[in-house]
PDB file of C-alpha atoms in Angstrom:
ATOM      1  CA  UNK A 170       0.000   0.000   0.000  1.00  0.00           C
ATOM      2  CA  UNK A 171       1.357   3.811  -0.854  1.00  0.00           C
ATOM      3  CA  UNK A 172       2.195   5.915   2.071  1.00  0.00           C
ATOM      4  CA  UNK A 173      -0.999   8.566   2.200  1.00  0.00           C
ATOM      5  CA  UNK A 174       0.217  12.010   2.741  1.00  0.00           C
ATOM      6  CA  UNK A 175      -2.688  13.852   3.810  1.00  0.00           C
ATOM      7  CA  UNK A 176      -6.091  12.348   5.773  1.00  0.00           C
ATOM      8  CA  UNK A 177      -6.593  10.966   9.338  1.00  0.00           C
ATOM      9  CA  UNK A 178      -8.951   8.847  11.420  1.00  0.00           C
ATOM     10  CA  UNK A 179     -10.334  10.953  13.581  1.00  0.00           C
ATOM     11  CA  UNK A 180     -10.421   9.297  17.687  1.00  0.00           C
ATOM     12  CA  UNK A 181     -13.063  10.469  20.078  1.00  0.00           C
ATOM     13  CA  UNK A 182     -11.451  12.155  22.873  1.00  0.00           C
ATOM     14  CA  UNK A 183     -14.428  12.047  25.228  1.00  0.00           C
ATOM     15  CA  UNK A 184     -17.725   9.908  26.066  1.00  0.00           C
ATOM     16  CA  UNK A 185     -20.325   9.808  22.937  1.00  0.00           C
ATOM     17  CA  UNK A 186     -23.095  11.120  25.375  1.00  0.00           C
ATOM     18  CA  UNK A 187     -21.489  14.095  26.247  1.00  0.00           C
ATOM     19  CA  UNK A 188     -21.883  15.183  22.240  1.00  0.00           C
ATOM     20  CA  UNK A 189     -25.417  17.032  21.576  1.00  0.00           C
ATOM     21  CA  UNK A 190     -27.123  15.163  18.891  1.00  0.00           C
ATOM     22  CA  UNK A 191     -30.070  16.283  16.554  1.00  0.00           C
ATOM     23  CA  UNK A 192     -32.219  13.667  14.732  1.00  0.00           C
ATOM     24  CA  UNK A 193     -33.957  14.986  11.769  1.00  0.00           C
ATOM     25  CA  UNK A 194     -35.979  13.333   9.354  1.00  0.00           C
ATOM     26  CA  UNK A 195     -39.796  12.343   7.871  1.00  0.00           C
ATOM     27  CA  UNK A 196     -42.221  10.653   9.723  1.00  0.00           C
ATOM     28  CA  UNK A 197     -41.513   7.064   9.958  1.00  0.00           C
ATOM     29  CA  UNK A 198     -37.796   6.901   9.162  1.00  0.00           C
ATOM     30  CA  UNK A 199     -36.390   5.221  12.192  1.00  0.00           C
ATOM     31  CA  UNK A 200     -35.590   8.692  13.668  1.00  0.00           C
ATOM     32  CA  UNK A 201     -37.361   7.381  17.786  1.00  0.00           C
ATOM     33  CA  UNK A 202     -36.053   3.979  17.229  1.00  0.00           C
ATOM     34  CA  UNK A 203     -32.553   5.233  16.390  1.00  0.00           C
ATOM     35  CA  UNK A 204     -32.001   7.648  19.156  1.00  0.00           C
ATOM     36  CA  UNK A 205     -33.880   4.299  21.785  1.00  0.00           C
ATOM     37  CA  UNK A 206     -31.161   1.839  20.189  1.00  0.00           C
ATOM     38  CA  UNK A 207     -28.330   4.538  20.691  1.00  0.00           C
ATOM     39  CA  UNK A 208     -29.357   5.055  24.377  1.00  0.00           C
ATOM     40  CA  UNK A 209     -29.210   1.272  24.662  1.00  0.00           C
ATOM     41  CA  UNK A 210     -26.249   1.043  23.019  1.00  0.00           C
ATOM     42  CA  UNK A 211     -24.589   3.361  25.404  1.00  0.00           C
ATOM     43  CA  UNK A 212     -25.700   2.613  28.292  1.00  0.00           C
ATOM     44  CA  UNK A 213     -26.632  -0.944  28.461  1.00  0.00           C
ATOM     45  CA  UNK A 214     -29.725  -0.321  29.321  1.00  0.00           C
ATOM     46  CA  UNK A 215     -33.728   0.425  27.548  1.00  0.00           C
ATOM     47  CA  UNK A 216     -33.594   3.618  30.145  1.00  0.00           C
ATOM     48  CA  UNK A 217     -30.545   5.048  28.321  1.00  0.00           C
ATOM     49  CA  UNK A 218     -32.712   7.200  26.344  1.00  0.00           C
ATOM     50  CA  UNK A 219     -36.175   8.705  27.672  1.00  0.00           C
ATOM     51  CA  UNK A 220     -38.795   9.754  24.983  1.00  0.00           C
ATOM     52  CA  UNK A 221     -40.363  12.522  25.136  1.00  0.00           C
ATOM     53  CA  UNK A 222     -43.593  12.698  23.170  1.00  0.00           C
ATOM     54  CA  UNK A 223     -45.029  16.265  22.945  1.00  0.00           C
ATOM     55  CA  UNK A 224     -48.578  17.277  21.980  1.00  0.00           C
ATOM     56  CA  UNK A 225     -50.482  15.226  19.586  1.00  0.00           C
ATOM     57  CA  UNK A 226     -47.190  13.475  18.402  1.00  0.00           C
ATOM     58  CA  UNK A 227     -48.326   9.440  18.660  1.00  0.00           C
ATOM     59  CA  UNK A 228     -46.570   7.330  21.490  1.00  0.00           C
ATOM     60  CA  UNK A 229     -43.886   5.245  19.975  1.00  0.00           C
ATOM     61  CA  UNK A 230     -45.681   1.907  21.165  1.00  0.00           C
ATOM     62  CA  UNK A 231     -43.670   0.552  18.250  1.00  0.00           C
ATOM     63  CA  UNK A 232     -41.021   0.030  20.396  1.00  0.00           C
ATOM     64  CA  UNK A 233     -40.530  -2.578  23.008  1.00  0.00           C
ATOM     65  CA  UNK A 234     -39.241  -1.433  26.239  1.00  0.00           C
ATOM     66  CA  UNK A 235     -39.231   2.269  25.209  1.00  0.00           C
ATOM     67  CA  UNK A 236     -38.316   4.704  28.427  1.00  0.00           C
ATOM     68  CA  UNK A 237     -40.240   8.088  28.178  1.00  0.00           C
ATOM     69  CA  UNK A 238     -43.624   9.446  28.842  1.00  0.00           C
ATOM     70  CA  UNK A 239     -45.921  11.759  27.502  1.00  0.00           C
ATOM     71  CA  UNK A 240     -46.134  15.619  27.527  1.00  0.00           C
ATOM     72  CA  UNK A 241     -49.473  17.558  26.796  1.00  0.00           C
ATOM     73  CA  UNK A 242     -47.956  20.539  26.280  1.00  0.00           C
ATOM     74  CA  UNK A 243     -44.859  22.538  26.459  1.00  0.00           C
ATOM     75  CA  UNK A 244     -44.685  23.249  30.086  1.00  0.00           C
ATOM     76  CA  UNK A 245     -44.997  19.802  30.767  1.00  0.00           C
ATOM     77  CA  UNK A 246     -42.186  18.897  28.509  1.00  0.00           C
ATOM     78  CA  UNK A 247     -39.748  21.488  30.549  1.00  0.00           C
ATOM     79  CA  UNK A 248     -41.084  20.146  33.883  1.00  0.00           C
ATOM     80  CA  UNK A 249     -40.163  17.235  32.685  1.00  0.00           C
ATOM     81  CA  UNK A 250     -36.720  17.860  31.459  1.00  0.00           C
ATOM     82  CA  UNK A 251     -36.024  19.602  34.581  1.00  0.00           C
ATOM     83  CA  UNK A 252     -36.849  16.617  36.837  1.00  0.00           C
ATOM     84  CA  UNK A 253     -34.466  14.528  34.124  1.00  0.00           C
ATOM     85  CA  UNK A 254     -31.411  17.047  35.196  1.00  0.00           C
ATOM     86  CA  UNK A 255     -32.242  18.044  38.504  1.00  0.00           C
ATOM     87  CA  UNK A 256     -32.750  14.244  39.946  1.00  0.00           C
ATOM     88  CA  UNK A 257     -30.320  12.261  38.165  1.00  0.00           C
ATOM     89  CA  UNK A 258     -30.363   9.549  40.950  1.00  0.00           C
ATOM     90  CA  UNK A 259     -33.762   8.450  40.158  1.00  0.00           C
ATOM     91  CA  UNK A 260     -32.980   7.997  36.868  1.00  0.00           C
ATOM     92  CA  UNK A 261     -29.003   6.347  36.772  1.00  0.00           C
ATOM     93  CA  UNK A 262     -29.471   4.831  33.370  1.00  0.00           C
ATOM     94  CA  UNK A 263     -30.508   8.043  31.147  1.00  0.00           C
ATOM     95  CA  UNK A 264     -27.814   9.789  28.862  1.00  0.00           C
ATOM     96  CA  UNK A 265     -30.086  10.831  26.187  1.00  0.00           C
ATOM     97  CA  UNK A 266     -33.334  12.696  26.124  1.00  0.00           C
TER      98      UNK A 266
END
């Protein structure tokens, strides 16, 4: 093989939760079951990432042993978030939200 002069393989220098990661995509894509899989992936665990399901958004039931709940509305979502944050003990296994 020729010696390469330029490129490199980039190495992770710190955990892969401590990254902030955006999912985008249509409807039906994988986008929920990606981000529960990654959480799992991570941590070891089907609490590694909670779901969050805001307004009329359907409850991914689609998934076995999803972790999340359900928020009516916005304020719900951040009380929710909050208690993710501020109470980490109750919830050990959760990198991802």
């Amino acid at each position: 093989m020729a010696e390469r002069k330029f490129g490199r393989i980039n190495k992770m220098k710190t955990r892969f939760q401590d990254y902030n990661y955006i999912i985008n995509g249509e409807g039906g894509v994988g986008k929920t079951s990606l981000a529960h899989q990654l959480g799992k992936e991570v941590t070891g665990s089907d609490e590694g990432t909670f779901i969050i399901t805001l307004g009329g958004e359907p409850s991914p039931e689609h998934i076995p042993n999803a972790f999340g709940d359900v928020a009516k509305d916005f304020k719900t979502f951040t009380q929710i978030v909050k208690e993710l944050c501020e109470n980490k003990e109750a919830y050990p296994d959760t990198v991802f939200i």
